[in-house]
């Protein structure tokens, strides 16, 4: 490989391009191939330009409506298309949700993210959802919801109720999306994201690694996120939690270095976004997580549960963050 087109040049070029309006595929591909030490060094430098590297933002998830989902996402425990043994339940009462939010705040979370196993919310549920948002926000927490596709009107109502963030992941590259989900399209996701933006809410959008996607799909996924205008304020990067009974139940884990590479590239492409080390920490060593924080991850989900799967929990996390000298904010 000649000097000019080599991966080291790509890291420098990408750094120079930081303020450019659009990233090009060539730059992302080169970052995906760059020597690991140089990539992480650059990502750590970008991280320091915009954030305190010793602070990690803490969000807490709650599944407010679990299972029985009509969508066929091949990674998900909650799809009614697969026999995963998960018990479906109805939308939780507002009081129970607020009690969980209070507990999350006491355990140090600054954002409370409420997730529902829906293709889209029903208009008849919007009143309850908006009331939940208002009461959780009144506790002094940032609010986030992930409810599936939204209409303009639904996005507007959530925004007016005080919802700070809406999570809606693109999950993978546009090319690989149809292999993971057949009941909606990549463009459906983009349409909802545009409605969320137009409503004034902040966007939380990321995806999953370890679904059998190629390195090119990981590059295409990050490029699609980075070229949103503006990029999502919050970018969750999930390592697949393999769920028995789903088509992806037997998937092999992605190596810690490959995972950290993706975090580093996300940090370089989206310098001012929160990059969240999301699902999958339960199966990662402390060293693998530390590598991700070094590579620019600055947000996590706290607590012992995500939506339907396990997460490390407070005791393990505080021991880790004490050793790393990291403050949860
Ligand atoms: N139903 C809504 C939707 O799909 O947008 C909201 C809930 S859905 C569970 C939210 C996100 O969880 C998905 O977009 C996906 O990124 C993530 N997710 C689902 N199952 C997962 C798994 N087994 N491992 C990692 N992430 C997963
Ligand atoms: C996101 O990107 N990850 C969270 C949140 N957004 C909603 C969900 C992770 C789910 C992991 C699998 C489960 O617990 O069911
Ligand atoms: Fe339903 Fe969301 Fe799970 Fe897909 S990821 S099956 S839309 S809950």
Coordinates of C-alpha atoms and ligand atoms in Angstrom, one line a residue:
X1 CA 0.0 0.0 0.0
X2 CA 1.6 3.4 -0.9
X3 CA 2.0 6.1 1.7
X4 CA -0.6 8.5 0.5
X5 CA -3.5 6.1 0.5
X6 CA -2.5 4.1 3.6
X7 CA -4.5 3.8 6.8
X8 CA -2.2 6.2 8.7
X9 CA -3.0 8.9 6.2
X10 CA -6.7 8.1 6.6
X11 CA -6.6 8.7 10.3
X12 CA -5.0 12.1 9.8
X13 CA -7.4 13.0 6.9
X14 CA -10.4 11.9 8.9
X15 CA -9.2 14.2 11.7
X16 CA -8.9 17.1 9.3
X17 CA -12.3 16.3 8.0
X18 CA -13.9 16.5 11.4
X19 CA -15.7 19.7 10.7
X20 CA -16.7 18.7 7.1
X21 CA -20.4 18.5 6.5
X22 CA -20.4 15.0 5.1
X23 CA -18.1 12.0 5.5
X24 CA -17.3 9.9 2.5
X25 CA -17.3 6.2 2.4
X26 CA -13.6 6.0 1.6
X27 CA -12.6 7.8 4.9
X28 CA -14.8 5.4 7.0
X29 CA -13.4 2.3 5.2
X30 CA -9.8 3.6 5.8
X31 CA -10.6 4.2 9.5
X32 CA -12.0 0.6 9.8
X33 CA -8.6 -0.6 8.5
X34 CA -6.4 1.8 10.4
X35 CA -3.8 0.5 12.8
X36 CA -5.6 0.0 16.1
X37 CA -3.1 2.0 18.3
X38 CA -3.2 5.0 16.0
X39 CA -7.0 4.9 15.7
X40 CA -7.6 4.7 19.4
X41 CA -5.1 7.5 20.0
X42 CA -6.9 9.8 17.6
X43 CA -10.3 8.9 19.0
X44 CA -9.1 9.6 22.5
X45 CA -7.8 13.0 21.3
X46 CA -11.2 13.8 19.7
X47 CA -13.0 12.7 22.9
X48 CA -10.9 15.1 25.0
X49 CA -11.6 18.0 22.7
X50 CA -15.4 17.8 23.5
X51 CA -15.8 15.9 26.8
X52 CA -14.1 15.1 30.1
X53 CA -12.8 11.6 29.5
X54 CA -13.2 10.7 33.2
X55 CA -17.0 11.2 33.1
X56 CA -19.5 8.7 31.8
X57 CA -23.2 9.5 31.4
X58 CA -25.6 6.9 33.0
X59 CA -29.0 6.0 31.6
X60 CA -31.4 3.5 33.0
X61 CA -33.8 1.4 30.9
X62 CA -37.3 0.2 31.7
X63 CA -39.4 -2.1 29.6
X64 CA -42.8 -0.4 30.0
X65 CA -44.5 -2.8 27.5
X66 CA -42.9 -6.2 27.1
X67 CA -43.1 -8.9 24.3
X68 CA -45.7 -9.9 21.8
X69 CA -44.3 -7.5 19.2
X70 CA -45.6 -7.9 15.6
X71 CA -42.2 -7.1 14.0
X72 CA -39.8 -9.8 13.1
X73 CA -36.4 -8.3 14.1
X74 CA -34.1 -11.4 14.0
X75 CA -32.2 -10.2 17.1
X76 CA -35.1 -9.6 19.5
X77 CA -36.5 -11.6 22.4
X78 CA -39.8 -9.6 22.1
X79 CA -40.8 -10.5 18.6
X80 CA -44.0 -12.6 18.5
X81 CA -42.5 -14.4 15.4
X82 CA -40.1 -16.4 17.5
X83 CA -40.4 -18.8 20.5
X84 CA -38.1 -17.2 23.1
X85 CA -40.1 -18.1 26.2
X86 CA -40.7 -14.4 27.0
X87 CA -44.0 -13.6 28.7
X88 CA -45.8 -10.7 27.0
X89 CA -47.3 -8.0 29.2
X90 CA -49.5 -4.9 28.8
X91 CA -48.4 -1.2 29.1
X92 CA -47.4 -0.6 32.7
X93 CA -49.3 1.8 34.9
X94 CA -47.9 5.3 35.2
X95 CA -47.4 5.0 39.0
X96 CA -45.3 1.8 38.6
X97 CA -43.2 3.5 35.9
X98 CA -42.6 6.6 38.1
X99 CA -41.6 4.4 41.0
X100 CA -39.0 2.7 38.9
X101 CA -37.7 6.1 37.7
X102 CA -37.3 7.3 41.3
X103 CA -35.3 4.1 42.0
X104 CA -33.1 4.8 38.9
X105 CA -32.5 8.3 40.1
X106 CA -31.5 7.1 43.6
X107 CA -29.1 4.6 41.9
X108 CA -27.4 7.5 40.0
X109 CA -29.0 7.5 36.6
X110 CA -29.4 10.9 35.0
X111 CA -31.6 9.7 32.1
X112 CA -34.6 7.3 32.2
X113 CA -35.4 5.4 29.0
X114 CA -38.8 3.8 28.6
X115 CA -39.0 1.1 25.9
X116 CA -42.1 -0.6 24.4
X117 CA -42.3 -3.7 22.2
X118 CA -44.4 -2.0 19.6
X119 CA -44.3 -1.5 15.8
X120 CA -45.8 1.9 16.6
X121 CA -47.8 3.3 19.5
X122 CA -51.6 3.4 19.3
X123 CA -53.1 6.9 19.5
X124 CA -55.2 5.7 22.5
X125 CA -52.0 5.1 24.5
X126 CA -50.6 8.6 23.8
X127 CA -52.3 10.3 26.8
X128 CA -50.7 7.8 29.3
X129 CA -47.3 8.0 27.6
X130 CA -47.3 11.8 27.7
X131 CA -48.3 11.7 31.4
X132 CA -45.4 9.3 32.2
X133 CA -43.0 11.6 30.4
X134 CA -44.2 14.6 32.4
X135 CA -43.9 12.9 35.8
X136 CA -40.5 11.3 35.1
X137 CA -39.2 14.6 34.0
X138 CA -40.6 16.3 37.2
X139 CA -38.2 14.0 39.1
X140 CA -35.3 15.9 37.5
X141 CA -34.4 13.1 35.2
X142 CA -33.8 13.4 31.4
X143 CA -36.5 11.4 29.6
X144 CA -36.2 9.1 26.7
X145 CA -38.6 6.7 25.0
X146 CA -38.4 4.1 22.3
X147 CA -41.8 3.0 21.1
X148 CA -41.3 2.2 17.4
X149 CA -42.5 4.3 14.4
X150 CA -44.2 7.6 15.1
X151 CA -46.5 9.9 13.1
X152 CA -45.9 13.6 13.1
X153 CA -48.7 14.1 15.5
X154 CA -47.3 11.5 18.0
X155 CA -43.8 13.0 17.8
X156 CA -45.2 16.5 18.4
X157 CA -47.2 15.3 21.4
X158 CA -44.3 13.5 23.1
X159 CA -42.1 16.6 22.5
X160 CA -44.7 18.9 24.0
X161 CA -45.0 16.6 27.0
X162 CA -41.3 17.2 27.6
X163 CA -39.6 14.1 26.1
X164 CA -35.9 15.0 25.7
X165 CA -34.8 12.1 23.5
X166 CA -36.4 9.6 21.2
X167 CA -34.5 6.3 20.6
X168 CA -35.0 4.8 17.2
X169 CA -32.0 2.7 15.9
X170 CA -31.0 2.1 12.3
X171 CA -29.3 -1.0 13.8
X172 CA -27.1 -1.8 10.8
X173 CA -26.2 -0.8 7.2
X174 CA -29.0 0.0 4.7
X175 CA -27.8 -3.0 2.7
X176 CA -27.9 -5.5 5.6
X177 CA -31.1 -4.2 7.2
X178 CA -33.5 -6.3 5.1
X179 CA -31.7 -9.5 6.2
X180 CA -32.4 -8.7 9.9
X181 CA -36.0 -7.3 9.6
X182 CA -38.7 -7.9 6.9
X183 CA -41.7 -6.2 8.4
X184 CA -40.4 -2.6 7.8
X185 CA -37.6 -1.0 5.8
X186 CA -34.5 1.1 6.6
X187 CA -36.3 4.0 5.0
X188 CA -39.2 3.6 7.5
X189 CA -36.6 4.1 10.3
X190 CA -35.3 7.2 8.6
X191 CA -38.8 8.6 8.1
X192 CA -39.5 8.4 11.9
X193 CA -36.1 9.9 12.7
X194 CA -36.9 12.9 10.6
X195 CA -40.3 13.3 12.3
X196 CA -38.5 13.1 15.7
X197 CA -36.0 15.9 14.6
X198 CA -38.8 18.0 13.2
X199 CA -40.6 17.8 16.6
X200 CA -37.7 19.3 18.4
X201 CA -36.7 16.2 20.4
X202 CA -33.1 15.0 20.5
X203 CA -32.2 11.9 18.6
X204 CA -30.8 8.7 20.1
X205 CA -29.9 6.4 17.2
X206 CA -27.4 3.5 16.9
X207 CA -27.4 -0.2 16.3
X208 CA -26.2 -3.7 17.0
X209 CA -22.8 -5.3 16.2
X210 CA -22.4 -9.1 16.0
X211 CA -25.4 -10.0 13.8
X212 CA -23.2 -11.7 11.1
X213 CA -22.7 -8.4 9.3
X214 CA -19.5 -7.7 7.3
X215 CA -17.0 -5.0 8.2
X216 CA -18.4 -3.1 5.2
X217 CA -21.8 -3.1 6.9
X218 CA -20.3 -1.7 10.1
X219 CA -18.8 1.0 8.0
X220 CA -22.0 1.7 6.1
X221 CA -23.9 1.8 9.4
X222 CA -21.6 4.4 11.0
X223 CA -21.5 6.4 7.8
X224 CA -25.3 6.6 7.8
X225 CA -25.3 7.8 11.4
X226 CA -22.5 10.3 10.9
X227 CA -24.1 11.9 7.8
X228 CA -27.4 12.5 9.5
X229 CA -27.8 16.3 9.6
X230 CA -27.2 16.9 12.5
X231 CA -25.8 13.5 13.7
X232 CA -27.7 11.9 16.6
X233 CA -26.9 13.4 20.0
X234 CA -26.8 10.0 21.4
X235 CA -25.4 6.9 19.7
X236 CA -26.0 3.5 21.4
X237 CA -23.7 0.8 20.1
X238 CA -25.1 -2.6 21.3
X239 CA -23.2 -5.9 21.2
X240 CA -25.8 -8.5 20.2
X241 CA -27.3 -10.3 23.2
X242 CA -27.9 -13.6 21.5
X243 CA -31.5 -14.8 22.4
X244 CA -32.3 -18.5 22.1
X245 CA -35.2 -19.1 19.8
X246 CA -34.4 -16.1 17.5
X247 CA -32.6 -16.6 14.1
X248 CA -29.5 -14.9 15.7
X249 CA -29.5 -17.0 18.9
X250 CA -26.3 -18.9 18.0
X251 CA -24.3 -15.9 16.9
X252 CA -20.6 -15.7 17.8
X253 CA -19.5 -12.7 19.9
X254 CA -17.4 -9.9 18.3
X255 CA -13.9 -9.6 19.6
X256 CA -13.2 -6.8 22.1
X257 CA -10.7 -5.2 19.7
X258 CA -13.2 -5.2 16.8
X259 CA -15.9 -3.7 19.1
X260 CA -13.6 -1.0 20.5
X261 CA -12.6 -0.2 16.9
X262 CA -16.2 0.6 16.1
X263 CA -16.5 2.8 19.2
X264 CA -13.3 4.7 18.1
X265 CA -14.6 5.2 14.6
X266 CA -18.0 6.4 15.9
X267 CA -16.1 8.9 18.2
X268 CA -14.0 10.3 15.3
X269 CA -17.0 10.5 13.0
X270 CA -19.4 12.1 15.6
X271 CA -17.1 14.1 17.9
X272 CA -19.8 15.8 19.9
X273 CA -22.2 12.9 20.3
X274 CA -22.6 10.7 23.4
X275 CA -21.4 7.3 22.3
X276 CA -23.0 4.7 24.5
X277 CA -21.5 1.3 25.3
X278 CA -24.9 -0.3 25.4
X279 CA -26.2 -3.9 25.4
X280 CA -23.5 -6.6 25.8
X281 CA -21.5 -5.3 28.8
X282 CA -22.7 -8.4 30.7
X283 CA -20.6 -10.5 28.4
X284 CA -17.6 -8.1 28.3
X285 CA -14.5 -8.2 30.6
X286 CA -13.6 -5.1 32.5
X287 CA -10.6 -4.7 30.2
X288 CA -12.8 -4.8 27.1
X289 CA -15.0 -2.1 28.6
X290 CA -12.0 0.0 29.6
X291 CA -10.8 -0.2 26.0
X292 CA -14.1 1.2 24.9
X293 CA -14.0 4.1 27.3
X294 CA -10.4 4.8 26.1
X295 CA -11.7 4.7 22.5
X296 CA -14.3 7.4 23.3
X297 CA -17.4 5.7 24.7
X298 CA -18.9 8.1 27.3
X299 CA -22.3 6.7 28.2
X300 CA -23.7 3.4 29.5
X301 CA -26.9 1.8 30.7
X302 CA -26.8 1.2 34.4
X303 CA -28.7 -1.3 36.5
X304 CA -29.0 -5.0 36.5
X305 CA -31.4 -5.3 33.6
X306 CA -31.7 -3.8 30.1
X307 CA -35.1 -4.5 28.6
X308 CA -35.3 -8.3 28.8
X309 CA -31.7 -9.2 29.4
X310 CA -29.1 -8.8 32.1
X311 CA -26.7 -6.0 32.7
X312 CA -23.8 -5.8 35.2
X313 CA -25.6 -3.9 37.9
X314 CA -24.5 -1.3 40.5
X315 CA -22.0 -3.2 42.6
X316 CA -19.9 -4.5 39.6
X317 CA -20.1 -1.1 37.9
X318 CA -19.0 0.9 40.9
X319 CA -16.1 -1.4 41.5
X320 CA -15.1 -1.0 37.8
X321 CA -15.5 2.8 37.7
X322 CA -13.5 3.1 41.0
X323 CA -10.6 1.3 39.5
X324 CA -10.8 3.4 36.3
X325 CA -11.2 6.7 38.2
X326 CA -14.4 7.4 36.2
X327 CA -17.4 9.4 37.6
X328 CA -20.9 8.5 36.5
X329 CA -22.9 11.6 35.6
Ligands
LIG1 N1 -39.8 -1.6 19.4 C1 -39.0 -0.5 19.4 C2 -38.0 -0.5 18.2 O1 -37.6 -1.5 17.7 O2 -37.5 0.6 17.9 C3 -38.2 -0.1 20.7 C4 -37.6 -1.3 21.5 S1 -36.3 -2.2 20.6 C5 -36.1 -3.5 21.8 C6 -34.9 -1.1 20.8 C7 -33.6 -1.6 20.3 O3 -33.1 -2.6 21.1 C8 -33.5 -2.2 18.9 O4 -33.5 -1.2 17.9 C9 -32.1 -2.9 19.0 O5 -31.1 -2.0 18.7 C10 -32.0 -3.2 20.5 N2 -32.0 -4.7 20.7 C11 -33.1 -5.5 20.6 N3 -32.8 -6.7 20.9 C12 -31.4 -6.7 21.1 C13 -30.5 -7.8 21.4 N4 -30.8 -9.0 21.5 N5 -29.2 -7.4 21.6 C14 -28.8 -6.1 21.5 N6 -29.7 -5.1 21.2 C15 -30.9 -5.4 21.0
LIG2 C1 -30.6 0.6 22.6 O1 -29.9 0.9 21.6 N1 -30.3 -0.4 23.4 C2 -31.3 -0.5 24.4 C3 -32.2 0.8 24.1 N2 -31.7 1.3 22.9 C4 -33.7 0.6 24.0 C5 -32.0 -1.8 24.3 C6 -31.1 -3.0 24.5 C7 -31.9 -4.2 24.5 C8 -31.1 -5.4 24.7 C9 -31.8 -6.7 24.7 C10 -32.9 -6.8 25.8 O2 -32.6 -6.5 27.0 O3 -34.0 -7.2 25.4
LIG3 FE1 -40.4 -5.3 18.3 FE2 -38.5 -3.4 18.7 FE3 -38.1 -6.1 19.2 FE4 -38.2 -5.3 16.7 S1 -36.7 -4.6 18.2 S2 -39.3 -7.1 17.6 S3 -39.8 -3.6 16.8 S4 -39.5 -4.7 20.2

